[in-house]
Every structure is written in C-alpha cells, then in structure tokens.
Amino acid sequence: MGRAPCCEKMGMKRGPWTPEEDQILINYIHLYGHSNWRALPKHAGLLRCGKSCRLRWINYLRPDIKRGNFTPQEEETIINLHESLGNRWSAIAAKLPGRTDNEIKNVWHTHLKKRVNKKQNNGGDTKDINGINETSQTTKHDEDKESMIVETTTSPQQFSSSITTFDISNNEIMSYEDISALVDESFWSDFVSVDNSNHHKEKKLEEDWEGLLDRNIKINSYNNSELYNDDMEFWFELFTSNRRIEEFSDIPEC
DNA sequence: AACATGGTCAACCGCTAGTTA
DNA sequence: ATAACTAGCGGTTGACCATGT
C-alpha cells in the first residue's frame, strides 16, 4: 500500500497562521464542523493542507483551550502521568482539560524533564514537587481540578491571552448571531447526516459559506485594538451562556 | 551596543492505526 | 483480503525572544 500524500504541496501555504486565516477556519468550523479535514481547506478557501488546519484548530483555536502557564498542580499531574504512561502525550492531555498534547509535550521537554532528572540525581523526594507539600495539598488539589474544569469553559482570559483573536462579534464581519441565522435549528442534524448525493443541500451550504467568506475577506479590516475588546466579550458571553455552549457542542468531534 | 547562547513554543514531518470501498 | 484513504500521534524543527558575555 502506497503512502497517501499528506497534501498537495504545490501552492499550499506553510508557517505561522495569520489572524485572517484563523478567522476563516473558525468561522467555517462554526458553520460546518470538521468532519473531513482534508476537504476543509478547499471548501473554506484556505491555502493550507488539512493536516495544518487540524493542528491549528486542535492546538490553538479550539474554544476549550486553556492558555497561560501551567499551574503547579498541572505540572505535578503531568509528572505523575508521565511516570506511568511514558511519552503518551495525548493520553496525558486527556487528563488535563484544556491542555493539548503539544503543549504538554513542550512543557515536559522545557521544564519538567529537567526537574525530574535533577530530583532523581538528588535522590528524589517525590513528595514535594515544585515546593508543594503533597499531603497537605491533596484536598485542595482536587478542588483545584474541579475549578480548573469550570474555568476552562468560562474564563474569557484564556482567549485574550491568545496571540490570535477573532472578530466574530463585530457586526461588520460576522457575529455569532449572523452565523446562527444561517444555521437553523435543524442544521447540524441535517448536516451531519448529509447524503453526499444531496447536491441541493450541499450547494446551499456552499453558498452560505461563500457569502460569509466573501464578507470577511472583503472587509479585511483588522483593527486590533477594537478586535481584542470585542473578541473577549464575545467569548465570555459565548461560554457563560448554557444555551450557546450546547449549540457549540454540536460541532461534531472528529 | 553587539553578538552568542539557550529557552520556548507553534508548526511541520513521518509514521501508524483505523475505516471504507 | 486488500488497496486507498484519513485522522491522530509523537518526534523534530525553526523562528522568535530573553538573557548573558
């Protein structure tokens, strides 16, 4: 069996993502989900390979990503899990809500590995990692885990700390309400079960998307100072509203 | 001030496993 | 059964930044 080519190398853009590309990707996934990464960039109008889009979404754009420094508790968890799981970063990430395997891998190689090695060389007192007394921290640790999960879905800071923001709330570009207007109640169930032969429905979806894309590209006015404020409000509102979270959770997992 | 060095992290590469036709 | 394809994973790279000399 021959290895399938990752993507068409010719004409595919590489390197850091621009805010425009991020916005296109996030808007597209809001509308259609990501059932087929390979086809996604073509339909979304992105000059990226599907793999790159997937990585960008999973490691950076996903709404439940928790940004910022790892807490001592998280670091402790990583060290403990690494001891039992080894370099299975995705398995470790599964135990840390809002953290990606890539991020955990990075923090392991840059901080934690050294710390563990040092500890082992010193004879290793495993009770106090990062200056934390494990015994006294146990209950607090569990509480922190709980609050960590809540924060993951409610804190607007995780988005404001991100380099990239999206002006989805800006009326001139594309508000969530705009997207919702395009996406009626039955959209997701219809879309998820869409029959490939149903060209009419697909055509309509394409038209909706192209209209959205057109608007965003035409405007092409990135005023970052405004963007940050509006963006933060948007995400805060989005993730503090149960109704919206439910709607958002309809995006199919891959 | 200029350069060297090391740390950080986003993104890419190549492989494997799973799924579909 | 198997070829073709996709998603996901872990390792690696390279750009950028901070700090040291």
Tab-separated table of C-alpha atoms (C1' of nucleotides) in Angstrom:
chain	number	residue	atom	x	y	z
A	1	MET	CA	0.000	0.000	0.000
A	2	GLY	CA	1.448	3.314	-1.004
A	3	ARG	CA	1.577	6.111	1.429
A	4	ALA	CA	-1.064	8.706	0.783
A	5	PRO	CA	0.360	12.144	0.165
A	6	CYS	CA	-0.253	14.479	3.075
A	7	CYS	CA	-1.480	17.246	0.864
A	8	GLU	CA	-0.859	18.983	-2.368
A	9	LYS	CA	2.485	20.592	-1.657
A	10	MET	CA	2.217	22.981	-4.525
A	11	GLY	CA	0.503	26.198	-3.666
A	12	MET	CA	-0.036	25.232	-0.046
A	13	LYS	CA	0.870	27.897	2.443
A	14	ARG	CA	3.070	26.982	5.385
A	15	GLY	CA	4.358	28.666	8.508
A	16	PRO	CA	2.565	30.773	11.084
A	17	TRP	CA	-1.144	31.350	10.696
A	18	THR	CA	-2.435	34.857	10.116
A	19	PRO	CA	-5.445	36.235	12.018
A	20	GLU	CA	-7.368	36.222	8.740
A	21	GLU	CA	-6.738	32.527	8.232
A	22	ASP	CA	-7.682	31.810	11.823
A	23	GLN	CA	-10.924	33.649	11.386
A	24	ILE	CA	-11.776	31.826	8.206
A	25	LEU	CA	-11.073	28.492	9.830
A	26	ILE	CA	-13.036	29.180	12.979
A	27	ASN	CA	-15.965	30.593	11.049
A	28	TYR	CA	-16.007	27.585	8.792
A	29	ILE	CA	-15.892	25.128	11.675
A	30	HIS	CA	-18.664	27.025	13.436
A	31	LEU	CA	-20.792	26.504	10.383
A	32	TYR	CA	-19.870	23.077	9.145
A	33	GLY	CA	-17.803	21.356	11.768
A	34	HIS	CA	-14.740	19.406	10.744
A	35	SER	CA	-15.909	16.052	9.529
A	36	ASN	CA	-13.302	15.964	6.767
A	37	TRP	CA	-10.062	17.785	7.419
A	38	ARG	CA	-8.676	17.020	4.002
A	39	ALA	CA	-11.555	18.688	2.211
A	40	LEU	CA	-11.931	21.504	4.720
A	41	PRO	CA	-9.283	23.945	3.447
A	42	LYS	CA	-10.568	23.679	-0.088
A	43	HIS	CA	-14.136	24.390	0.945
A	44	ALA	CA	-13.133	27.090	3.372
A	45	GLY	CA	-10.909	28.807	0.845
A	46	LEU	CA	-7.710	28.293	2.794
A	47	LEU	CA	-4.378	27.625	1.129
A	48	ARG	CA	-3.411	25.161	3.835
A	49	CYS	CA	-3.372	21.408	3.947
A	50	GLY	CA	-5.990	19.667	6.054
A	51	LYS	CA	-3.401	18.485	8.477
A	52	SER	CA	-2.273	22.019	9.145
A	53	CYS	CA	-5.876	23.128	9.681
A	54	ARG	CA	-6.487	20.274	12.079
A	55	LEU	CA	-3.395	21.084	14.080
A	56	ARG	CA	-4.222	24.760	14.226
A	57	TRP	CA	-7.731	24.035	15.452
A	58	ILE	CA	-6.742	21.410	17.991
A	59	ASN	CA	-3.730	23.192	19.411
A	60	TYR	CA	-4.854	26.783	19.245
A	61	LEU	CA	-8.327	27.683	18.047
A	62	ARG	CA	-10.494	25.147	19.830
A	63	PRO	CA	-12.781	27.036	22.209
A	64	ASP	CA	-11.950	24.900	25.233
A	65	ILE	CA	-8.214	25.505	25.066
A	66	LYS	CA	-6.813	26.777	28.316
A	67	ARG	CA	-3.977	29.213	27.696
A	68	GLY	CA	-1.347	30.524	30.034
A	69	ASN	CA	1.110	28.986	32.415
A	70	PHE	CA	0.677	25.539	33.845
A	71	THR	CA	-0.267	25.505	37.499
A	72	PRO	CA	1.948	23.582	39.921
A	73	GLN	CA	-0.901	21.090	40.222
A	74	GLU	CA	-0.992	20.569	36.488
A	75	GLU	CA	2.756	20.126	36.361
A	76	GLU	CA	2.567	17.629	39.159
A	77	THR	CA	-0.133	15.740	37.299
A	78	ILE	CA	1.987	15.648	34.149
A	79	ILE	CA	4.984	14.326	36.040
A	80	ASN	CA	2.925	11.632	37.702
A	81	LEU	CA	1.177	10.636	34.500
A	82	HIS	CA	4.406	10.613	32.561
A	83	GLU	CA	5.823	8.243	35.112
A	84	SER	CA	3.030	5.781	34.473
A	85	LEU	CA	2.217	6.459	30.806
A	86	GLY	CA	5.539	7.497	29.344
A	87	ASN	CA	5.532	9.731	26.248
A	88	ARG	CA	1.867	9.145	25.516
A	89	TRP	CA	1.123	12.838	25.357
A	90	SER	CA	-2.415	12.539	24.101
A	91	ALA	CA	-3.262	10.208	26.982
A	92	ILE	CA	-1.755	12.682	29.424
A	93	ALA	CA	-3.578	15.564	27.744
A	94	ALA	CA	-6.849	13.698	28.171
A	95	LYS	CA	-6.409	14.021	31.927
A	96	LEU	CA	-5.772	17.754	31.766
A	97	PRO	CA	-8.824	19.597	30.485
A	98	GLY	CA	-7.991	22.426	28.137
A	99	ARG	CA	-4.392	21.383	27.600
A	100	THR	CA	-3.131	19.976	24.333
A	101	ASP	CA	-0.700	17.137	23.815
A	102	ASN	CA	1.619	19.521	22.010
A	103	GLU	CA	1.606	21.974	24.879
A	104	ILE	CA	2.213	19.219	27.426
A	105	LYS	CA	4.998	17.790	25.318
A	106	ASN	CA	6.625	21.215	25.142
A	107	VAL	CA	6.368	21.889	28.846
A	108	TRP	CA	7.774	18.448	29.572
A	109	HIS	CA	10.817	18.943	27.384
A	110	THR	CA	11.457	22.503	28.525
A	111	HIS	CA	10.737	22.306	32.262
A	112	LEU	CA	9.580	19.109	33.767
A	113	LYS	CA	12.096	16.662	32.357
A	114	LYS	CA	14.943	18.670	33.820
A	115	ARG	CA	13.196	18.954	37.125
A	116	VAL	CA	12.598	15.225	37.316
A	117	ASN	CA	16.170	14.422	36.288
A	118	LYS	CA	17.502	16.795	38.885
A	119	LYS	CA	15.294	15.254	41.511
A	120	GLN	CA	16.423	11.764	40.584
A	121	ASN	CA	20.054	12.830	40.769
A	122	ASN	CA	19.439	14.265	44.224
A	123	GLY	CA	17.986	11.036	45.484
A	124	GLY	CA	14.440	12.101	44.712
A	125	ASP	CA	11.965	13.175	47.323
A	126	THR	CA	8.807	12.755	45.306
A	127	LYS	CA	6.566	14.233	47.982
A	128	ASP	CA	7.378	17.800	47.239
A	129	ILE	CA	7.189	18.710	43.631
A	130	ASN	CA	7.559	22.385	42.905
A	131	GLY	CA	7.617	23.215	46.567
A	132	ILE	CA	4.183	21.742	47.167
A	133	ASN	CA	3.562	19.503	50.108
A	134	GLU	CA	1.554	16.698	48.609
A	135	THR	CA	-0.132	15.593	51.820
A	136	SER	CA	-1.473	18.986	52.683
A	137	GLN	CA	-2.383	19.702	49.099
A	138	THR	CA	-4.409	16.619	48.329
A	139	THR	CA	-7.844	18.024	49.085
A	140	LYS	CA	-7.013	21.405	47.654
A	141	HIS	CA	-5.634	19.691	44.604
A	142	ASP	CA	-8.934	18.003	43.910
A	143	GLU	CA	-10.793	21.244	44.415
A	144	ASP	CA	-8.441	22.960	42.041
A	145	LYS	CA	-9.040	20.297	39.463
A	146	GLU	CA	-12.751	20.988	39.699
A	147	SER	CA	-12.373	24.730	39.394
A	148	MET	CA	-9.906	24.224	36.618
A	149	ILE	CA	-12.527	22.458	34.565
A	150	VAL	CA	-15.039	25.220	35.176
A	151	GLU	CA	-12.518	27.891	34.322
A	152	THR	CA	-11.705	26.100	31.151
A	153	THR	CA	-15.107	26.810	29.776
A	154	THR	CA	-15.891	30.133	31.357
A	155	SER	CA	-12.850	32.345	31.592
A	156	PRO	CA	-12.548	34.930	28.876
A	157	GLN	CA	-8.912	35.409	29.770
A	158	GLN	CA	-7.856	32.295	28.003
A	159	PHE	CA	-8.815	33.967	24.783
A	160	SER	CA	-7.493	37.395	25.472
A	161	SER	CA	-4.124	35.911	26.279
A	162	SER	CA	-4.020	34.308	22.906
A	163	ILE	CA	-1.987	35.972	20.195
A	164	THR	CA	-4.752	35.492	17.705
A	165	THR	CA	-8.249	36.796	18.183
A	166	PHE	CA	-11.342	36.660	16.036
A	167	ASP	CA	-13.659	39.444	15.272
A	168	ILE	CA	-16.680	37.233	15.109
A	169	SER	CA	-18.651	39.528	17.390
A	170	ASN	CA	-18.029	42.531	15.231
A	171	ASN	CA	-21.187	43.230	13.316
A	172	GLU	CA	-19.245	44.360	10.332
A	173	ILE	CA	-17.642	40.990	9.967
A	174	MET	CA	-19.596	38.064	11.318
A	175	SER	CA	-21.368	37.815	14.615
A	176	TYR	CA	-22.379	34.609	16.261
A	177	GLU	CA	-25.931	35.695	15.674
A	178	ASP	CA	-25.152	36.049	11.994
A	179	ILE	CA	-23.881	32.528	11.953
A	180	SER	CA	-26.869	31.322	13.934
A	181	ALA	CA	-29.143	32.986	11.430
A	182	LEU	CA	-27.537	30.987	8.706
A	183	VAL	CA	-27.729	27.846	10.748
A	184	ASP	CA	-31.313	26.977	11.557
A	185	GLU	CA	-32.427	24.562	14.256
A	186	SER	CA	-32.108	21.505	12.106
A	187	PHE	CA	-28.809	22.450	10.570
A	188	TRP	CA	-26.441	20.208	12.474
A	189	SER	CA	-28.540	17.091	12.416
A	190	ASP	CA	-29.164	17.648	8.732
A	191	PHE	CA	-25.579	18.417	8.027
A	192	VAL	CA	-24.083	15.565	9.988
A	193	SER	CA	-26.288	13.071	8.219
A	194	VAL	CA	-25.959	14.791	4.895
A	195	ASP	CA	-26.100	12.444	1.970
A	196	ASN	CA	-23.314	13.100	-0.499
A	197	SER	CA	-25.781	12.814	-3.320
A	198	ASN	CA	-27.847	15.636	-1.903
A	199	HIS	CA	-26.349	18.271	-4.132
A	200	HIS	CA	-29.053	20.813	-3.465
A	201	LYS	CA	-28.346	20.956	0.244
A	202	GLU	CA	-24.618	20.960	-0.291
A	203	LYS	CA	-24.978	23.728	-2.812
A	204	LYS	CA	-26.919	25.841	-0.359
A	205	LEU	CA	-24.323	25.260	2.346
A	206	GLU	CA	-21.586	26.236	-0.054
A	207	GLU	CA	-23.439	29.395	-0.967
A	208	ASP	CA	-23.954	30.289	2.673
A	209	TRP	CA	-20.301	29.738	3.373
A	210	GLU	CA	-19.099	31.590	0.335
A	211	GLY	CA	-21.283	34.533	1.299
A	212	LEU	CA	-19.743	34.568	4.738
A	213	LEU	CA	-16.254	34.185	3.352
A	214	ASP	CA	-16.860	36.961	0.913
A	215	ARG	CA	-17.974	39.330	3.613
A	216	ASN	CA	-14.998	38.602	5.799
A	217	ILE	CA	-12.451	38.849	3.027
A	218	LYS	CA	-13.941	41.981	1.506
A	219	ILE	CA	-13.933	43.849	4.760
A	220	ASN	CA	-10.382	42.813	5.560
A	221	SER	CA	-10.054	45.489	8.195
A	222	TYR	CA	-8.150	44.271	11.153
A	223	ASN	CA	-8.280	46.903	13.801
A	224	ASN	CA	-6.576	45.042	16.576
A	225	SER	CA	-7.388	47.391	19.406
A	226	GLU	CA	-11.106	47.052	18.777
A	227	LEU	CA	-10.736	43.436	17.970
A	228	TYR	CA	-9.369	42.460	21.340
A	229	ASN	CA	-12.173	44.045	23.305
A	230	ASP	CA	-14.986	42.755	21.140
A	231	ASP	CA	-13.445	39.379	20.935
A	232	MET	CA	-13.099	38.994	24.656
A	233	GLU	CA	-16.708	39.969	25.192
A	234	PHE	CA	-17.835	37.567	22.541
A	235	TRP	CA	-16.083	34.560	24.022
A	236	PHE	CA	-17.074	35.494	27.541
A	237	GLU	CA	-20.677	35.705	26.510
A	238	LEU	CA	-20.444	32.548	24.498
A	239	PHE	CA	-19.020	30.458	27.292
A	240	THR	CA	-21.148	31.791	30.070
A	241	SER	CA	-24.327	31.053	28.195
A	242	ASN	CA	-25.591	27.484	28.581
A	243	ARG	CA	-27.692	27.763	25.507
A	244	ARG	CA	-24.755	28.723	23.398
A	245	ILE	CA	-22.460	26.129	24.873
A	246	GLU	CA	-24.976	23.480	23.951
A	247	GLU	CA	-25.170	24.826	20.450
A	248	PHE	CA	-21.439	24.988	20.197
A	249	SER	CA	-21.043	21.447	21.466
A	250	ASP	CA	-22.962	20.281	18.454
A	251	ILE	CA	-19.830	20.650	16.410
A	252	PRO	CA	-19.047	17.020	15.735
A	253	GLU	CA	-15.907	15.545	17.218
A	254	CYS	CA	-13.593	14.024	14.726
B	1	DA	C1'	25.805	48.166	21.752
B	2	DA	C1'	26.587	43.912	19.508
B	3	DC	C1'	26.857	39.317	19.408
B	4	DA	C1'	26.290	34.483	21.271
B	5	DT	C1'	23.682	31.271	23.611
B	6	DG	C1'	19.776	28.995	25.436
B	7	DG	C1'	14.757	28.597	26.231
B	8	DT	C1'	10.179	28.482	24.455
B	9	DC	C1'	6.541	27.095	21.602
B	10	DA	C1'	3.918	26.894	17.174
B	11	DA	C1'	4.105	24.270	13.285
B	12	DC	C1'	5.680	20.582	10.436
B	13	DC	C1'	7.063	15.693	9.283
B	14	DG	C1'	6.595	10.966	9.009
B	15	DC	C1'	4.616	7.097	10.798
B	16	DT	C1'	0.725	4.028	12.456
B	17	DA	C1'	-3.953	2.633	13.215
B	18	DG	C1'	-8.461	2.670	11.814
B	19	DT	C1'	-12.011	2.971	8.216
B	20	DT	C1'	-14.035	2.468	3.787
B	21	DA	C1'	-14.845	0.722	-0.807
C	1	DA	C1'	-8.427	-9.683	1.513
C	2	DT	C1'	-6.502	-5.549	0.355
C	3	DA	C1'	-5.688	-1.098	-1.567
C	4	DA	C1'	-6.718	3.624	-0.756
C	5	DC	C1'	-7.542	6.930	2.223
C	6	DT	C1'	-7.984	9.782	6.684
C	7	DA	C1'	-7.174	11.095	11.471
C	8	DG	C1'	-4.235	11.121	15.116
C	9	DC	C1'	0.122	10.646	17.441
C	10	DG	C1'	4.915	11.575	18.867
C	11	DG	C1'	9.307	13.439	17.378
C	12	DT	C1'	11.619	17.248	15.422
C	13	DT	C1'	12.491	21.798	13.597
C	14	DG	C1'	12.991	26.616	13.318
C	15	DA	C1'	11.654	31.333	14.410
C	16	DC	C1'	11.454	34.352	17.996
C	17	DC	C1'	12.690	36.224	22.380
C	18	DA	C1'	15.336	36.830	26.726
C	19	DT	C1'	19.482	36.702	28.981
C	20	DG	C1'	24.442	36.570	29.397
C	21	DT	C1'	29.050	37.987	27.913
